[in-house]
mmCIF file of C-alpha atoms in Angstrom:
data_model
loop_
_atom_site.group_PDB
_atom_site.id
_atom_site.type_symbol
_atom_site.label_atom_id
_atom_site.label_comp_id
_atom_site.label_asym_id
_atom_site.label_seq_id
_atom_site.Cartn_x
_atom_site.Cartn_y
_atom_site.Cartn_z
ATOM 1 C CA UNK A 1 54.803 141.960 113.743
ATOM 2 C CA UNK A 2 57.537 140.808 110.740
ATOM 3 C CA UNK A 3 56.787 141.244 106.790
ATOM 4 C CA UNK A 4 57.915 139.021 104.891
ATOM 5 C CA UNK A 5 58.358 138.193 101.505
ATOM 6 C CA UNK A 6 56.099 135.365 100.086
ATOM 7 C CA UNK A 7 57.913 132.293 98.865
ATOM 8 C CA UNK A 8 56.293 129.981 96.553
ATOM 9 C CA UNK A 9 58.433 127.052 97.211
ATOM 10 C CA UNK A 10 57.698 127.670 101.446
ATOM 11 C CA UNK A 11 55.049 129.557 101.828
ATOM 12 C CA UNK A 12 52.443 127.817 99.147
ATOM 13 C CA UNK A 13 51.516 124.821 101.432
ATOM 14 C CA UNK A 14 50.222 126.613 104.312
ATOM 15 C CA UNK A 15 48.452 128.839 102.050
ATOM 16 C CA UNK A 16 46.248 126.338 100.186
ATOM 17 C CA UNK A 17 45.263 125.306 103.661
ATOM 18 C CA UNK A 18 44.126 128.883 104.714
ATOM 19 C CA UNK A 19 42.007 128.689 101.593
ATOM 20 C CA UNK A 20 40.242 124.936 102.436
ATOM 21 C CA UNK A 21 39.774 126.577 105.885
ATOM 22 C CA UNK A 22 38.234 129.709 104.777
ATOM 23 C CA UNK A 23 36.285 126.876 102.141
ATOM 24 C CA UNK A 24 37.670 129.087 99.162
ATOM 25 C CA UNK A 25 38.999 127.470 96.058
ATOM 26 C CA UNK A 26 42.983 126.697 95.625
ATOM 27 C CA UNK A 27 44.681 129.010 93.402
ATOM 28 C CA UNK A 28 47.430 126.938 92.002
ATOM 29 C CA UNK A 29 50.963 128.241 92.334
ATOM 30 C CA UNK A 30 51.460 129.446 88.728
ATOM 31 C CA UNK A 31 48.795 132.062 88.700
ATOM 32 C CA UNK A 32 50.895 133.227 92.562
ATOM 33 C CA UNK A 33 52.502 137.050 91.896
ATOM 34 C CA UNK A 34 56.490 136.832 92.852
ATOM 35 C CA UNK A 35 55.544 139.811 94.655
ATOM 36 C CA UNK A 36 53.513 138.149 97.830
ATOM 37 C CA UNK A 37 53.770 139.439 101.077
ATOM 38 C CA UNK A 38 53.357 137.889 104.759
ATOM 39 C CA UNK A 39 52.493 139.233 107.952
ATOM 40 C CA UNK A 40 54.066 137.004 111.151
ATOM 41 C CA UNK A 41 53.520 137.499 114.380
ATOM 42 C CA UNK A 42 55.931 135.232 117.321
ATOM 43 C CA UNK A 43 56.831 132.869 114.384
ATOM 44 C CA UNK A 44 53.084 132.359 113.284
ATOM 45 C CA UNK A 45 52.279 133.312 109.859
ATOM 46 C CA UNK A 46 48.857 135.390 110.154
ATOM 47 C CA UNK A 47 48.069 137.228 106.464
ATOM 48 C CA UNK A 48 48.782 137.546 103.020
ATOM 49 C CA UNK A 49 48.579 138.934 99.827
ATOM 50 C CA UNK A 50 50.063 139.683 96.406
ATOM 51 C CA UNK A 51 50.705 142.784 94.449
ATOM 52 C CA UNK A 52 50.130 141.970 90.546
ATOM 53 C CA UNK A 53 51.615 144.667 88.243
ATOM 54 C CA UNK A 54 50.404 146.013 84.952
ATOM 55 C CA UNK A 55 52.607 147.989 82.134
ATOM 56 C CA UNK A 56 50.222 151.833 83.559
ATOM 57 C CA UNK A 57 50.578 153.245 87.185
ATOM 58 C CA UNK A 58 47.694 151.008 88.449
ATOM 59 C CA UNK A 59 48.494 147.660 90.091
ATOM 60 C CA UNK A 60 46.250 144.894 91.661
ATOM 61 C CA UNK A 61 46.248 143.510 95.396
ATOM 62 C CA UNK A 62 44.607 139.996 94.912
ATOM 63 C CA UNK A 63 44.279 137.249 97.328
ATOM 64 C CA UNK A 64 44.694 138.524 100.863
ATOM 65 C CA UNK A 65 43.924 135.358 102.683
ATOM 66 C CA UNK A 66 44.342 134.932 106.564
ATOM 67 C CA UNK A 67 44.862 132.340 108.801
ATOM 68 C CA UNK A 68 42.105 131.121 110.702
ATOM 69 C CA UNK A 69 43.955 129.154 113.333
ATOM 70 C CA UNK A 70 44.915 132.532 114.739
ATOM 71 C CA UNK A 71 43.500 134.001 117.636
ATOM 72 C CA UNK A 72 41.619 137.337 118.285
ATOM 73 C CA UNK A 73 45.403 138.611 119.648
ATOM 74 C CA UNK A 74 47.795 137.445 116.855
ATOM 75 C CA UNK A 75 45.132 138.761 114.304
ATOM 76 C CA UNK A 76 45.192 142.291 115.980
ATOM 77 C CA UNK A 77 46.445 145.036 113.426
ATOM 78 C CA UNK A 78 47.652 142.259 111.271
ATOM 79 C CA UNK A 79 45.567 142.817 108.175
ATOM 80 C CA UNK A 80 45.901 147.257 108.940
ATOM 81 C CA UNK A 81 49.862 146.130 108.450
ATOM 82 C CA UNK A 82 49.155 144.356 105.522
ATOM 83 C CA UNK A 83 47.797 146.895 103.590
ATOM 84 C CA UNK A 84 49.910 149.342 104.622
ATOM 85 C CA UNK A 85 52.883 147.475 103.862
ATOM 86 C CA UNK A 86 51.396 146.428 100.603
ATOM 87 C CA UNK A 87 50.936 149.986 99.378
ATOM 88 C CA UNK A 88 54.566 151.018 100.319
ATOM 89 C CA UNK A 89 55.314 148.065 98.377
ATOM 90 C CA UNK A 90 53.228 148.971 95.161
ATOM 91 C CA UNK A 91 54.762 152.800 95.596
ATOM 92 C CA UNK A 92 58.284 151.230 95.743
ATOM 93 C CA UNK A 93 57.492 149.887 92.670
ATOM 94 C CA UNK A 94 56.362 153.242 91.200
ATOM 95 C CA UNK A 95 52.614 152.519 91.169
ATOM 96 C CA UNK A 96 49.909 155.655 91.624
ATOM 97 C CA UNK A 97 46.925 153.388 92.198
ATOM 98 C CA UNK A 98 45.822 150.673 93.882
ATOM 99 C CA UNK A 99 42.942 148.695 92.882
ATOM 100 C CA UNK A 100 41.123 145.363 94.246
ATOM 101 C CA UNK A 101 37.458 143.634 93.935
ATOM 102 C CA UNK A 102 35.610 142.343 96.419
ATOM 103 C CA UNK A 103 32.542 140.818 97.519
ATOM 104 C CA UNK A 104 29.974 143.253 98.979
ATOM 105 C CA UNK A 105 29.484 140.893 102.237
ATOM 106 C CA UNK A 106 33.211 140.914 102.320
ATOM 107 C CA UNK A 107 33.136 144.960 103.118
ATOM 108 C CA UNK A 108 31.117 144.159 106.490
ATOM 109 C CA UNK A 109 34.559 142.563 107.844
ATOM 110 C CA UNK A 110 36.976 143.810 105.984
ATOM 111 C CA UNK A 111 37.662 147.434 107.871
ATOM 112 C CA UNK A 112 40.665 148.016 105.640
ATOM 113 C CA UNK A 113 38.396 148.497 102.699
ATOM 114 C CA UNK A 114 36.222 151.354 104.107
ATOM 115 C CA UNK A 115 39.073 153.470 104.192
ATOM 116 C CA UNK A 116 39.037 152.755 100.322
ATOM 117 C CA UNK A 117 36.956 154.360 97.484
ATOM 118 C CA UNK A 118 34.503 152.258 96.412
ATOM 119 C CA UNK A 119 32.618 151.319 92.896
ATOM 120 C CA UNK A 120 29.783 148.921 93.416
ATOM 121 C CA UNK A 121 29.499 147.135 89.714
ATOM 122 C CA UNK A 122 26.087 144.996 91.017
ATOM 123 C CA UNK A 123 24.653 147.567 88.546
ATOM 124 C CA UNK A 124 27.266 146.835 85.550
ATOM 125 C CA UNK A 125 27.682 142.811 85.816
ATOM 126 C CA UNK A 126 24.954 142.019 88.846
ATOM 127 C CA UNK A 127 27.833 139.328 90.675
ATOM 128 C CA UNK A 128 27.601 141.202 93.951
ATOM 129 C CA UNK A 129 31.221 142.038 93.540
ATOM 130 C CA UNK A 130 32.382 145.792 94.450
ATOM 131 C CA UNK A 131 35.637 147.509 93.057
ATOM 132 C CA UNK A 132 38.143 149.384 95.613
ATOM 133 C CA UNK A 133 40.660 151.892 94.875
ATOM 134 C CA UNK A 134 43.299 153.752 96.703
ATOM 135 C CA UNK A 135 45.464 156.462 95.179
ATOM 136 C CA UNK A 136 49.017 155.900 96.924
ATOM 137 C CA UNK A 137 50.874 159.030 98.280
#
């Protein structure tokens, strides 16, 4: 598998169409961290995702999208490589703390997560959303 680095100007096409696969809304370019990263298998672009940072040692992985005109054997390992390479990303970058949301359904097929600590806030804002949390080493 190669990591790359997401580019806006290359990479933001294809993207937008993972989304109207996956039926989720377009996120338009602007709102697009510079620091986006891309899992590739044989020349096929399979994941990605951005790290968003703030001014404390916490930063954000938002997005993670994948493509679903992958198969079963292009997908394997590609979103565990993701989030590993994401993490030694954020502690490059001298973040502590990782943090995303997610949807509670999305924690059923998103094995990644589980490995995560978890905060379901169903019980602070009722949106079915759940907060995730990883302290980087």
């Amino acid at each position: 598998m190669e990591i790359k680095k997401f580019n806006k100007e290359t990479d933001y096409d294809e993207i937008c169409q993972w989304w109207k696969d996956w039926k989720l809304p377009i996120h338009p370019k602007e709102i697009l961290s510079e620091t986006g990263i891309t899992i590739s298998k044989d020349g096929v672009n399979i994941c990605s995702s951005f790290i968003y940072s703030t001014d404390s040692y916490i930063c954000f992985f938002e997005f993670a999208i994948m493509n679903k005109n992958t198969t079963k054997k292009q997908r394997e390992g590609a979103l565990e490589k993701l989030g590993d390479t994401l993490l030694s990303t954020a502690k490059d970058m001298g973040f502590k703390l990782a943090m995303t949301l997610g949807e509670d359904k999305q924690v059923r097929t998103a094995p990644v997560l589980h490995k995560w600590k978890n905060e379901n806030m169903n019980d602070m804002i009722n949106t079915g959303l759940s907060q995730y949390w990883k302290k980087i080493n």
